[in-house]
Coordinates of C-alpha atoms and ligand atoms in Angstrom, one line a residue:
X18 CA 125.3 171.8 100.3
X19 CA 127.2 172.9 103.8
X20 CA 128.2 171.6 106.6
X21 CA 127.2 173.1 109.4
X22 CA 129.7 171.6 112.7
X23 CA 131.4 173.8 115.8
X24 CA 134.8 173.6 116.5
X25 CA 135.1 171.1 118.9
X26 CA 133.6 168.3 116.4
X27 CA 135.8 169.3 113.9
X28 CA 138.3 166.7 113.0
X29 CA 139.9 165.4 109.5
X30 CA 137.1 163.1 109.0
X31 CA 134.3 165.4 108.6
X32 CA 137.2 167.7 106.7
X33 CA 137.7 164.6 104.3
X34 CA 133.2 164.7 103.6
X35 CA 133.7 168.6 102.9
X36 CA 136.6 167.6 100.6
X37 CA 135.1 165.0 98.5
X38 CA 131.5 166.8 98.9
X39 CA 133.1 170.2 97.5
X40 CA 131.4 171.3 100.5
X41 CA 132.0 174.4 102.7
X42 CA 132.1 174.0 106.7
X43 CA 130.3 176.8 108.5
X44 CA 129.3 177.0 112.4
X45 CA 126.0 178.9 112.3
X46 CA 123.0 176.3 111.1
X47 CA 121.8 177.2 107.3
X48 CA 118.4 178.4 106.5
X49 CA 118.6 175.6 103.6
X50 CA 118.5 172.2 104.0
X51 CA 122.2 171.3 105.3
X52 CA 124.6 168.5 106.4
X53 CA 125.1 168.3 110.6
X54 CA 128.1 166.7 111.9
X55 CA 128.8 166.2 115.5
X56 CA 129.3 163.7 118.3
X57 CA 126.4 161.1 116.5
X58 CA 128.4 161.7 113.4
X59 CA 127.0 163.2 110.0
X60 CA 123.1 163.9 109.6
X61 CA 121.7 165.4 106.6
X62 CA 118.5 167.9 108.0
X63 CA 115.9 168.6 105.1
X64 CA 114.2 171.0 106.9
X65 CA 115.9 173.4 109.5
X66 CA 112.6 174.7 110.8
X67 CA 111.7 170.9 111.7
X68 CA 113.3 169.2 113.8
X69 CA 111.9 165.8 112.6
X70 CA 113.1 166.3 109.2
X71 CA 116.7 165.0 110.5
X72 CA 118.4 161.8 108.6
X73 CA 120.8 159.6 110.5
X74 CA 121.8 156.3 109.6
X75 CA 122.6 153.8 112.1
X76 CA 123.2 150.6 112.1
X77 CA 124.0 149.8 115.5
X78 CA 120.1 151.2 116.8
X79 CA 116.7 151.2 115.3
X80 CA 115.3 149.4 112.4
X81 CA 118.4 148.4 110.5
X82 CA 119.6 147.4 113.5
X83 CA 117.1 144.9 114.9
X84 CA 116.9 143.2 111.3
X85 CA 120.6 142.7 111.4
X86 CA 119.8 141.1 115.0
X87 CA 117.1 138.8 113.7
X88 CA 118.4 138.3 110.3
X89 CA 117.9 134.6 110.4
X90 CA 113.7 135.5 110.0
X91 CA 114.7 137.3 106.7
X92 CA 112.9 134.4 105.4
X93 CA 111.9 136.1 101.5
X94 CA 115.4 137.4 100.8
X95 CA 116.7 134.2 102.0
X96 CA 114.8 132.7 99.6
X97 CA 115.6 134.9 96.7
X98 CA 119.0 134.3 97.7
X99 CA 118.6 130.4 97.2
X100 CA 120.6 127.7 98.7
X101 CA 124.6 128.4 98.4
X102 CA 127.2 126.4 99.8
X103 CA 130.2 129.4 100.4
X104 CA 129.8 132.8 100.8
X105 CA 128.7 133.9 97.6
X106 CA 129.2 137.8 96.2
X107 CA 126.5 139.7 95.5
X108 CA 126.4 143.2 93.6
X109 CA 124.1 145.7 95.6
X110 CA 123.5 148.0 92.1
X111 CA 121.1 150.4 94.1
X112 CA 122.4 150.6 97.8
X113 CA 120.5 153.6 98.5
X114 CA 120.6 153.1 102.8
X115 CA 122.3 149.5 102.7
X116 CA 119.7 147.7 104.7
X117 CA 119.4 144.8 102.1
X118 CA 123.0 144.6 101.7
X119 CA 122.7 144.6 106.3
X120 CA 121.1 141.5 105.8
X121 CA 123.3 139.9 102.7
X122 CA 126.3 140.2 104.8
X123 CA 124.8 138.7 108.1
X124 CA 124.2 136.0 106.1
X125 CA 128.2 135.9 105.5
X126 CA 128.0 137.1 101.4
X127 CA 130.4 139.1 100.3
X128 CA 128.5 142.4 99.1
X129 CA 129.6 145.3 96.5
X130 CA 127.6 147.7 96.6
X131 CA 126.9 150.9 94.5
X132 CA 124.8 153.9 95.3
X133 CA 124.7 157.1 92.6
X134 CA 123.8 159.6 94.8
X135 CA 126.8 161.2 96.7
X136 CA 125.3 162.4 99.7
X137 CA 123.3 158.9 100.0
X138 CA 127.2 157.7 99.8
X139 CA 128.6 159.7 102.5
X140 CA 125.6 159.8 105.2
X141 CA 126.0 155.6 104.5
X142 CA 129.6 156.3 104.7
X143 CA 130.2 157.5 107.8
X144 CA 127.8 155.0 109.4
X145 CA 130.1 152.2 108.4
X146 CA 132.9 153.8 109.8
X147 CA 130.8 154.0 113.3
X148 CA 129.8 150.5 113.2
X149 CA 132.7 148.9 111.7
X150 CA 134.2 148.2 114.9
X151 CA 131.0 146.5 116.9
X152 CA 129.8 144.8 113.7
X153 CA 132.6 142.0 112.3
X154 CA 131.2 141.4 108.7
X155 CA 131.4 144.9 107.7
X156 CA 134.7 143.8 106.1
X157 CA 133.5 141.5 103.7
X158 CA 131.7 145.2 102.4
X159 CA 132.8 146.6 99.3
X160 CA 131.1 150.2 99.0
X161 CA 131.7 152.5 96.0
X162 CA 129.9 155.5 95.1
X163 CA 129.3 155.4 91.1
X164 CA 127.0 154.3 88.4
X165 CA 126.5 150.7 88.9
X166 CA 126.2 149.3 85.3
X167 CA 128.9 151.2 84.4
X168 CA 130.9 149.9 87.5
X169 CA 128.8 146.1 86.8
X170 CA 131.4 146.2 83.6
X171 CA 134.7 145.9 84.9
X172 CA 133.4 143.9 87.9
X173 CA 130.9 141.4 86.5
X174 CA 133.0 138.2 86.3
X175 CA 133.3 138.5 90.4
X176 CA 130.0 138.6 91.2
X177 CA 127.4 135.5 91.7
X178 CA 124.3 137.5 92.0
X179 CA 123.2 141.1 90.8
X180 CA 120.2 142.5 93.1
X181 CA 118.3 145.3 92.0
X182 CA 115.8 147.2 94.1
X183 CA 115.3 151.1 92.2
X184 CA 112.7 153.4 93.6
X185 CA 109.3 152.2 92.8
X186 CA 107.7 154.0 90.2
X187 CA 104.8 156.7 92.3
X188 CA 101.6 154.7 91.9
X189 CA 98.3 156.1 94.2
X190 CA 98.5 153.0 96.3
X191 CA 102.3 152.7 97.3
X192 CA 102.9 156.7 98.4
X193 CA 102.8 155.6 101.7
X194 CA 106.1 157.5 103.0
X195 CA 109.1 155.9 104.5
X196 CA 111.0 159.0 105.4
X197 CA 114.8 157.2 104.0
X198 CA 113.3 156.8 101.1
X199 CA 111.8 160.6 100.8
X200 CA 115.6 161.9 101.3
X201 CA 116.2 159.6 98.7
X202 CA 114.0 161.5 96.4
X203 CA 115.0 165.0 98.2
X204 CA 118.4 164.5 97.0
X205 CA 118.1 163.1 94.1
X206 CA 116.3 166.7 93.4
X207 CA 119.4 168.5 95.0
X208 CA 121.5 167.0 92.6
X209 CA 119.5 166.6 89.4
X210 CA 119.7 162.7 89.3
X211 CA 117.3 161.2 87.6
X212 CA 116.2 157.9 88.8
X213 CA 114.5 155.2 85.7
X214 CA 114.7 152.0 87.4
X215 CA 112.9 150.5 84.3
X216 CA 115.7 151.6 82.2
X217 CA 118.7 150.3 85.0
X218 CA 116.8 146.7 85.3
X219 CA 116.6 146.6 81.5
X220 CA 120.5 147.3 80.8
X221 CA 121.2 144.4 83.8
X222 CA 118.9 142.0 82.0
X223 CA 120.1 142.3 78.7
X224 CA 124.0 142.2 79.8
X225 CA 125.6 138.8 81.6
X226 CA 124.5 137.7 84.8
X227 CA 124.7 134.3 86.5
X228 CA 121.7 135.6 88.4
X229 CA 119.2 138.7 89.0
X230 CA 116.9 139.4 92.0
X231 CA 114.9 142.5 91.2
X232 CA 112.6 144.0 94.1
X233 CA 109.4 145.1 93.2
X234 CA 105.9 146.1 94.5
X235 CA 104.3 143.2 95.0
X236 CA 101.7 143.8 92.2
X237 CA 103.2 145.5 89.7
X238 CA 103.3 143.1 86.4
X239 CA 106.0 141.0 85.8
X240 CA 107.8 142.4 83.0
X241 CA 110.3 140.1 81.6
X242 CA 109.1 136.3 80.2
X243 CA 111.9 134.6 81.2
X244 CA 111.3 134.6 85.2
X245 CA 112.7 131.8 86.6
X246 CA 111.0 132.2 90.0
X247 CA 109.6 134.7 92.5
X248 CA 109.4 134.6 96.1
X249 CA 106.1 137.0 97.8
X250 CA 106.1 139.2 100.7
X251 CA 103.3 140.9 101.8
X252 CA 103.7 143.9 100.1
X253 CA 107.0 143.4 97.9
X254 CA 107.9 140.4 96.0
X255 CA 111.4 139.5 94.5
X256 CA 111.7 138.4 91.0
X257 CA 114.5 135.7 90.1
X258 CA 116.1 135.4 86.6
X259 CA 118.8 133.0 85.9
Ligands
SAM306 C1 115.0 152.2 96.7 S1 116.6 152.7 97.0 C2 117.4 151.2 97.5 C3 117.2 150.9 98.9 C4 118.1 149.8 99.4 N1 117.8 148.5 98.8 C5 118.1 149.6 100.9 O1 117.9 148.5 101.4 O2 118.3 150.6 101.6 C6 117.3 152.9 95.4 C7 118.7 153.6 95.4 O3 119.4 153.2 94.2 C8 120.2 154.3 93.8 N2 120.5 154.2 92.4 C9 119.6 154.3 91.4 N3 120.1 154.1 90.2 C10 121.5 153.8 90.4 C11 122.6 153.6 89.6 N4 122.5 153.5 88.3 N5 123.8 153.3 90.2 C12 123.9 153.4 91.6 N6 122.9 153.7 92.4 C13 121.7 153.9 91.9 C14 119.4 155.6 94.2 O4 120.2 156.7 94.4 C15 118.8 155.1 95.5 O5 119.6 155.5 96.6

């Protein structure tokens, strides 16, 4: 993947990305799908003959943004969440865009969270780094990139709660397309990951956990006898193991 900046955006953090990326900086945009960085900070652009097809997170403006504002109406996670008394930690084992783990930390939880996907990472990256100043409880944030159940080993004993929310599996009725979650699946082609969510929730379920919330569609079948409890939205539910 490059990244395509001009010179007078180029500073040591976007040199940093290209570092860790093993990506080369050019100033002329690619005819491939590419990663911009300038003033708004890093974009990743699927498609450079549309102009649509640009991905920016933000969590200082649009829809992140206005459910960290109201996060107090976040009334199913809340419930997932249950009643705790402290801030509690939770591991985030599929961060993918951090907009649950937004809301986990609103709520004053500590969150560690783990996306796979490196590019995910970095675009996520860099918008922590331009909201970490304007939005206080981005400290109590603990984001790695990495395979969480391998990471889930070493760090298990730390955390209260495990939530798990993998891509849905493709079903006629749920290809309605959020455009995050499509550069999700873009880049998970780019870099030959395969996603089994099935396979991820079954390793977290058979390892130690005080507690598992696992987001689903809201009518796919509940897969594992031992639900404790489940709390329904109107198109997703969250299933509660203890
Ligand atoms: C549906 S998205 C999660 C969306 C997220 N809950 C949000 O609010 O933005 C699933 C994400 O999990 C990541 N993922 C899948 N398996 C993983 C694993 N074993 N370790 C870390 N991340 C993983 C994928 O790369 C993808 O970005």
């Amino acid at each position: 993947m490059l990244i395509y900046t001009d010179d007078k955006n180029l500073d040591d953090n976007v040199l940093e990305i290209a570092k860790k990326l093993n990506a080369s900086l050019v100033n002329k945009t690619p005819s491939d799908a590419y990663l911009q960085y300038d003033s708004d900070g890093l974009s990743l652009i699927t498609d450079p003959i549309n102009i649509k097809s640009k991905i920016h997170v933000d969590f200082l403006k649009g829809k992140v943004s206005w459910r960290i504002k109201r996060f107090q109406h976040e009334s199913s996670l809340k419930k997932a969440l249950g009643k705790n008394k402290e801030g509690i930690t939770i591991f985030d084992a599929t961060a993918g865009f951090l907009s649950d783990t937004m809301i986990f930390l609103s709520l004053g939880h500590k969150v560690i969270a783990v996306e796979k996907n490196k590019i995910v990472f970095h675009l996520v990256s860099d918008a922590i780094r331009r909201a970490s100043t304007k939005l206080e409880f981005i400290n109590k944030l603990d984001f790695r990139c990495a395979d969480s159940f391998n990471l889930y080993q070493s760090l298990k004993k730390q955390c209260d709660i495990v939530y798990l929310d993998p891509m849905y599996p493709i079903t006629k009725k749920n290809q309605k397309k959020s455009g995050l979650i499509e550069a999700i699946k873009f880049l998970q082609r780019k870099e030959n990951l395969v996603e089994d969510g099935e396979d991820l929730i079954g390793k977290f379920m058979m390892d130690d956990f005080k507690k598992i919330i696992i987001k689903r569609p809201l009518k796919s079948p509940k897969k594992y006898s031992n639900i404790n409890y489940q709390v329904k939205g109107s198109t997703t539910r969250f299933d509660i193991y203890l």
